[in-house]
């Protein structure tokens, strides 16, 4: 188990887009739990990529190819993270806020929410506040799920909440936020309804915001 997880870790770090899906499949076949593959192989590797970037050993291209390798592995993992035959638990509009292009964490949150029975409208990355407002106005979402990975884009979470208020629809949907620089304190400061530090706790939060 150790060996294959180490290989996934190394392959994500080196951005080997072909090796990662095959190794993830091999790990699944070997009976390693999907959450272990995700956390100990893939997310651990992305954290190390971030560390090397901070230390000036990796640059944007290395981060990008590592991200692509991780996305390729996630595609294999996705059906195993989702539970079959669960009924809809609520409707979520999700996105990474304006100015921010990081989507791996947001994609994971969406995958697990879908797996838990939520209907998810994923608006992608760099999403302007007005786009969230439009979906809520159309009555298509019970929850707004905002992700941000950059300290410089965190204020766009508050801008999105403010835009919902200005549009008069703030009470039609609960707002949950997350991403590496986000904290509960920040969520309280900007008037979000909840914060989750990782994707599985995002599902628990979404359920509790739906009253479940
Ligand atoms: Co960027 N980047 N990046 N990057 N990048 C970080 C975030 C950084 C911390 C790296 C570092 O310096 N250590 C740093 C931010 C520093 C800061 O703001 N304090 C940084 C920087 C500086 C930048 C650029 C500015 C670099 C540059 O151009 N000079 C640039 C910005 C571009 C932009 O967005 N406008 C940039 C670009 C990129 C790439 C495009 C190359 C690539 C992203 C590719 C992609 O996403 N498709 C990238 C990557 C890969 C990273 C790191 C290495 C990895 C992020 C990741 O995917 N982690 C990252 C370092 C790090 O985070 N350790 C870094 C794995 C993922 C599963 O975790 O997204 O945290 P995460 O999601 C978690 C939780 O946070 C949570 O659940 C997830 C699963 O458990 N979560 C939620 C996330 N959203 C949630 C929402 C919820 C609840 C929970 O509720 C709604």
Short mmCIF file of C-alpha atoms and ligand atoms in Angstrom, two decimals:
data_model
loop_
_atom_site.label_atom_id
_atom_site.label_comp_id
_atom_site.label_asym_id
_atom_site.label_seq_id
_atom_site.Cartn_x
_atom_site.Cartn_y
_atom_site.Cartn_z
CA UNK A 1 0.00 0.00 0.00
CA UNK A 2 2.81 2.40 0.97
CA UNK A 3 4.62 1.84 -2.33
CA UNK A 4 1.72 2.60 -4.59
CA UNK A 5 0.71 5.67 -2.56
CA UNK A 6 4.31 6.91 -2.76
CA UNK A 7 4.25 6.38 -6.51
CA UNK A 8 1.03 8.40 -6.83
CA UNK A 9 2.58 11.13 -4.67
CA UNK A 10 5.74 11.24 -6.82
CA UNK A 11 3.80 11.12 -10.09
CA UNK A 12 1.53 14.02 -9.06
CA UNK A 13 4.53 16.04 -7.92
CA UNK A 14 6.31 15.40 -11.20
CA UNK A 15 3.17 16.14 -13.16
CA UNK A 16 3.08 12.76 -14.89
CA UNK A 17 -0.38 12.99 -16.39
CA UNK A 18 -0.25 9.51 -17.92
CA UNK A 19 1.06 7.65 -14.89
CA UNK A 20 -1.31 9.09 -12.27
CA UNK A 21 -4.62 7.66 -13.61
CA UNK A 22 -3.05 4.23 -14.08
CA UNK A 23 -1.58 4.26 -10.57
CA UNK A 24 -4.87 5.43 -9.05
CA UNK A 25 -6.63 2.58 -10.84
CA UNK A 26 -4.01 0.13 -9.58
CA UNK A 27 -4.47 1.43 -6.02
CA UNK A 28 -8.26 1.00 -6.27
CA UNK A 29 -7.81 -2.51 -7.63
CA UNK A 30 -5.50 -3.27 -4.71
CA UNK A 31 -8.36 -2.30 -2.38
CA UNK A 32 -6.89 0.95 -1.04
CA UNK A 33 -9.76 3.19 0.14
CA UNK A 34 -10.45 6.13 -2.24
CA UNK A 35 -10.14 8.64 0.64
CA UNK A 36 -6.66 7.30 1.46
CA UNK A 37 -5.57 7.57 -2.18
CA UNK A 38 -6.90 11.12 -2.29
CA UNK A 39 -5.49 12.38 1.01
CA UNK A 40 -2.22 10.50 1.36
CA UNK A 41 -1.29 10.29 -2.31
CA UNK A 42 -2.75 13.23 -4.19
CA UNK A 43 -3.51 16.06 -1.75
CA UNK A 44 -0.25 15.45 0.13
CA UNK A 45 1.60 15.82 -3.18
CA UNK A 46 -0.17 19.10 -4.01
CA UNK A 47 0.77 20.45 -0.57
CA UNK A 48 4.40 19.58 -1.26
CA UNK A 49 4.14 21.28 -4.68
CA UNK A 50 2.90 24.43 -2.89
CA UNK A 51 5.80 24.22 -0.45
CA UNK A 52 8.36 23.88 -3.23
CA UNK A 53 6.75 26.84 -5.04
CA UNK A 54 7.08 28.94 -1.87
CA UNK A 55 10.72 27.89 -1.56
CA UNK A 56 11.40 28.93 -5.16
CA UNK A 57 12.14 25.40 -6.35
CA UNK A 58 8.94 25.05 -8.38
CA UNK A 59 7.47 27.71 -10.64
CA UNK A 60 4.00 28.19 -12.15
CA UNK A 61 4.52 25.63 -14.98
CA UNK A 62 5.42 22.93 -12.45
CA UNK A 63 2.33 23.77 -10.37
CA UNK A 64 0.23 23.64 -13.50
CA UNK A 65 1.41 20.24 -14.70
CA UNK A 66 1.09 18.82 -11.19
CA UNK A 67 -2.50 20.15 -11.13
CA UNK A 68 -3.24 18.51 -14.50
CA UNK A 69 -1.86 15.19 -13.28
CA UNK A 70 -4.01 15.46 -10.17
CA UNK A 71 -7.13 16.26 -12.23
CA UNK A 72 -6.42 13.20 -14.40
CA UNK A 73 -6.24 11.04 -11.28
CA UNK A 74 -9.41 12.57 -9.84
CA UNK A 75 -11.34 11.59 -12.95
CA UNK A 76 -10.55 7.94 -12.15
CA UNK A 77 -11.36 8.41 -8.48
CA UNK A 78 -14.62 10.31 -8.98
CA UNK A 79 -17.06 7.38 -9.34
CA UNK A 80 -15.59 5.85 -6.22
CA UNK A 81 -16.04 9.00 -4.16
CA UNK A 82 -19.68 9.29 -5.15
CA UNK A 83 -22.34 7.15 -3.54
CA UNK A 84 -24.84 5.55 -5.87
CA UNK A 85 -28.60 5.99 -5.59
CA UNK A 86 -28.73 8.75 -3.04
CA UNK A 87 -31.61 11.11 -3.33
CA UNK A 88 -31.14 14.85 -3.83
CA UNK A 89 -30.25 16.56 -0.60
CA UNK A 90 -30.48 20.11 -1.95
CA UNK A 91 -29.27 22.33 -4.76
CA UNK A 92 -25.89 24.02 -4.71
CA UNK A 93 -24.35 26.65 -6.94
CA UNK A 94 -20.57 26.42 -6.61
CA UNK A 95 -17.61 28.30 -7.97
CA UNK A 96 -14.18 29.74 -7.36
CA UNK A 97 -14.53 33.47 -6.82
CA UNK A 98 -13.60 36.22 -9.27
CA UNK A 99 -9.91 36.55 -10.03
CA UNK A 100 -9.07 33.05 -8.82
CA UNK A 101 -8.26 30.16 -11.16
CA UNK A 102 -7.66 27.38 -8.60
CA UNK A 103 -10.26 24.68 -9.05
CA UNK A 104 -9.01 21.37 -7.69
CA UNK A 105 -10.39 21.88 -4.18
CA UNK A 106 -13.66 23.30 -5.53
CA UNK A 107 -13.98 20.33 -7.91
CA UNK A 108 -13.47 17.93 -5.02
CA UNK A 109 -16.12 19.69 -2.96
CA UNK A 110 -18.52 19.46 -5.93
CA UNK A 111 -17.75 15.76 -6.46
CA UNK A 112 -18.41 14.88 -2.83
CA UNK A 113 -21.55 17.00 -2.71
CA UNK A 114 -22.85 15.20 -5.80
CA UNK A 115 -21.89 11.92 -4.18
CA UNK A 116 -23.96 12.90 -1.14
CA UNK A 117 -27.01 13.54 -3.32
CA UNK A 118 -26.81 17.29 -3.89
CA UNK A 119 -27.61 18.74 -7.29
CA UNK A 120 -24.62 20.90 -8.18
CA UNK A 121 -24.38 23.77 -10.66
CA UNK A 122 -20.65 24.34 -11.02
CA UNK A 123 -19.91 27.80 -12.45
CA UNK A 124 -16.18 27.05 -12.68
CA UNK A 125 -13.44 29.52 -11.80
CA UNK A 126 -13.11 33.32 -11.85
CA UNK A 127 -16.83 33.66 -11.17
CA UNK A 128 -18.16 37.20 -10.82
CA UNK A 129 -20.59 37.87 -7.93
CA UNK A 130 -23.41 38.65 -10.40
CA UNK A 131 -23.30 35.13 -11.80
CA UNK A 132 -24.01 33.61 -8.38
CA UNK A 133 -26.73 36.21 -7.89
CA UNK A 134 -28.38 35.24 -11.20
CA UNK A 135 -28.59 31.55 -10.24
CA UNK A 136 -30.05 32.35 -6.81
CA UNK A 137 -32.52 34.82 -8.37
CA UNK A 138 -33.70 32.10 -10.74
CA UNK A 139 -34.49 30.01 -7.65
CA UNK A 140 -32.06 27.27 -8.69
CA UNK A 141 -29.95 27.07 -5.52
CA UNK A 142 -30.45 26.51 -1.80
CA UNK A 143 -26.74 26.87 -1.11
CA UNK A 144 -23.97 29.04 -2.55
CA UNK A 145 -20.54 27.38 -2.20
CA UNK A 146 -17.59 29.73 -2.66
CA UNK A 147 -13.96 28.67 -2.92
CA UNK A 148 -10.85 30.89 -2.83
CA UNK A 149 -7.18 29.92 -2.73
CA UNK A 150 -5.56 33.34 -2.86
CA UNK A 151 -5.48 35.91 -0.08
CA UNK A 152 -6.00 38.52 -2.81
CA UNK A 153 -9.29 36.95 -3.97
CA UNK A 154 -10.78 36.27 -0.52
CA UNK A 155 -12.48 39.72 -0.55
CA UNK A 156 -14.53 38.55 -3.53
CA UNK A 157 -16.31 36.16 -1.16
CA UNK A 158 -17.55 39.18 0.78
CA UNK A 159 -18.33 40.96 -2.50
CA UNK A 160 -20.47 37.98 -3.53
CA UNK A 161 -22.36 37.98 -0.24
CA UNK A 162 -22.85 41.76 -0.55
CA UNK A 163 -24.11 41.33 -4.12
CA UNK A 164 -26.68 38.77 -2.92
CA UNK A 165 -27.80 41.24 -0.26
CA UNK A 166 -28.00 44.16 -2.71
CA UNK A 167 -30.04 42.02 -5.11
CA UNK A 168 -32.45 41.24 -2.27
CA UNK A 169 -31.87 37.47 -2.41
CA UNK A 170 -29.50 36.93 0.52
CA UNK A 171 -32.22 35.13 2.49
CA UNK A 172 -32.99 32.72 -0.37
CA UNK A 173 -29.73 30.76 -0.05
CA UNK A 174 -27.19 29.92 2.63
CA UNK A 175 -23.57 30.75 1.82
CA UNK A 176 -20.70 28.39 2.65
CA UNK A 177 -17.05 29.14 2.03
CA UNK A 178 -13.72 27.33 2.00
CA UNK A 179 -10.22 27.14 0.55
CA UNK A 180 -6.70 27.07 1.94
CA UNK A 181 -6.51 30.65 3.32
CA UNK A 182 -10.09 30.69 4.68
CA UNK A 183 -10.90 30.42 8.39
CA UNK A 184 -14.01 30.31 10.54
CA UNK A 185 -13.10 33.79 11.78
CA UNK A 186 -13.10 35.09 8.22
CA UNK A 187 -16.44 33.41 7.54
CA UNK A 188 -17.91 35.13 10.61
CA UNK A 189 -16.41 38.47 9.59
CA UNK A 190 -17.99 38.48 6.15
CA UNK A 191 -21.35 37.08 7.24
CA UNK A 192 -21.09 33.65 5.58
CA UNK A 193 -23.35 30.94 7.02
CA UNK A 194 -20.56 28.40 7.34
CA UNK A 195 -16.96 27.40 6.68
CA UNK A 196 -15.46 23.97 6.07
CA UNK A 197 -11.74 23.19 6.03
CA UNK A 198 -11.96 20.25 3.62
CA UNK A 199 -14.26 18.59 1.13
CA UNK A 200 -15.73 15.94 3.41
CA UNK A 201 -16.51 18.49 6.10
CA UNK A 202 -18.01 20.68 3.36
CA UNK A 203 -20.56 17.92 2.78
CA UNK A 204 -21.37 17.71 6.49
CA UNK A 205 -21.75 21.50 6.59
CA UNK A 206 -23.96 21.55 3.49
CA UNK A 207 -26.22 18.93 5.07
CA UNK A 208 -26.46 20.85 8.31
CA UNK A 209 -27.19 24.12 6.47
CA UNK A 210 -30.05 22.27 4.75
CA UNK A 211 -31.32 21.41 8.20
CA UNK A 212 -30.20 17.78 7.97
CO1 LIG B 1 -1.43 28.59 -7.04
N1 LIG B 1 -1.07 29.35 -5.30
N2 LIG B 1 -1.13 30.32 -7.89
N3 LIG B 1 -1.66 27.64 -8.72
N4 LIG B 1 -1.34 26.98 -6.04
C1 LIG B 1 -1.29 28.50 -4.12
C2 LIG B 1 -2.74 28.64 -3.62
C3 LIG B 1 -0.23 29.06 -3.09
C4 LIG B 1 -0.63 28.86 -1.61
C5 LIG B 1 1.16 28.45 -3.39
C6 LIG B 1 2.20 28.91 -2.40
O1 LIG B 1 2.72 30.01 -2.50
N5 LIG B 1 2.51 28.08 -1.41
C7 LIG B 1 -0.18 30.58 -3.52
C8 LIG B 1 -1.16 31.52 -2.82
C9 LIG B 1 -0.50 32.45 -1.82
C10 LIG B 1 -1.49 33.33 -1.16
O2 LIG B 1 -2.41 33.84 -1.71
N6 LIG B 1 -1.27 33.49 0.13
C11 LIG B 1 -0.45 30.48 -5.01
C12 LIG B 1 -0.11 31.48 -5.96
C13 LIG B 1 0.70 32.65 -5.43
C14 LIG B 1 -0.50 31.42 -7.32
C15 LIG B 1 -0.26 32.46 -8.43
C16 LIG B 1 -0.48 33.93 -8.00
C17 LIG B 1 1.18 32.21 -8.95
C18 LIG B 1 1.66 33.21 -9.97
O3 LIG B 1 1.09 33.35 -11.02
N7 LIG B 1 2.71 33.90 -9.61
C19 LIG B 1 -1.26 32.03 -9.51
C20 LIG B 1 -2.65 32.70 -9.37
C21 LIG B 1 -3.56 32.39 -10.52
C22 LIG B 1 -4.98 32.82 -10.23
O4 LIG B 1 -5.73 32.11 -9.60
N8 LIG B 1 -5.36 34.02 -10.66
C23 LIG B 1 -1.38 30.57 -9.21
C24 LIG B 1 -1.66 29.63 -10.18
C25 LIG B 1 -1.75 28.25 -9.94
C26 LIG B 1 -1.92 27.21 -11.06
C27 LIG B 1 -2.89 27.68 -12.15
C28 LIG B 1 -0.57 26.96 -11.67
C29 LIG B 1 -2.36 25.94 -10.24
C30 LIG B 1 -3.90 25.77 -10.15
C31 LIG B 1 -4.44 24.80 -11.17
C32 LIG B 1 -5.86 24.43 -10.86
O5 LIG B 1 -6.41 24.58 -9.78
N9 LIG B 1 -6.50 23.94 -11.91
C33 LIG B 1 -1.87 26.29 -8.82
C34 LIG B 1 -1.73 25.34 -7.79
C35 LIG B 1 -1.88 23.89 -8.19
C36 LIG B 1 -1.47 25.70 -6.43
C37 LIG B 1 -1.20 24.79 -5.21
C38 LIG B 1 0.21 24.24 -5.37
C39 LIG B 1 -2.14 23.62 -4.99
C40 LIG B 1 -3.63 23.98 -4.87
C41 LIG B 1 -4.42 22.72 -4.84
O6 LIG B 1 -4.99 22.33 -5.84
N10 LIG B 1 -4.41 22.00 -3.69
C42 LIG B 1 -1.35 25.82 -4.02
C43 LIG B 1 -0.53 25.46 -2.80
C44 LIG B 1 -1.36 24.78 -1.72
O7 LIG B 1 -2.55 24.97 -1.61
N11 LIG B 1 -0.70 23.99 -0.90
C45 LIG B 1 -1.19 27.13 -4.70
C46 LIG B 1 -5.09 20.73 -3.53
C47 LIG B 1 -6.58 20.97 -3.20
C48 LIG B 1 -7.27 19.64 -3.00
O8 LIG B 1 -6.63 21.69 -1.99
O9 LIG B 1 -7.63 23.75 -3.10
O10 LIG B 1 -6.89 23.81 -0.66
P1 LIG B 1 -7.45 23.05 -1.81
O11 LIG B 1 -8.91 22.55 -1.40
C49 LIG B 1 -9.16 21.86 -0.20
C50 LIG B 1 -9.60 22.79 0.96
O12 LIG B 1 -9.05 24.09 0.87
C51 LIG B 1 -11.08 22.75 0.90
O13 LIG B 1 -11.38 21.44 0.45
C52 LIG B 1 -10.39 21.00 -0.49
C53 LIG B 1 -10.20 19.51 -0.33
O14 LIG B 1 -9.97 19.12 0.98
N12 LIG B 1 -11.85 23.66 0.07
C54 LIG B 1 -13.13 23.95 0.41
C55 LIG B 1 -11.56 24.29 -1.09
N13 LIG B 1 -12.62 24.98 -1.51
C56 LIG B 1 -13.61 24.79 -0.62
C57 LIG B 1 -14.92 25.27 -0.58
C58 LIG B 1 -15.73 24.88 0.51
C59 LIG B 1 -15.22 24.08 1.53
C60 LIG B 1 -13.94 23.58 1.48
O15 LIG B 1 -16.98 25.29 0.68
C61 LIG B 1 -17.61 25.98 -0.37
#
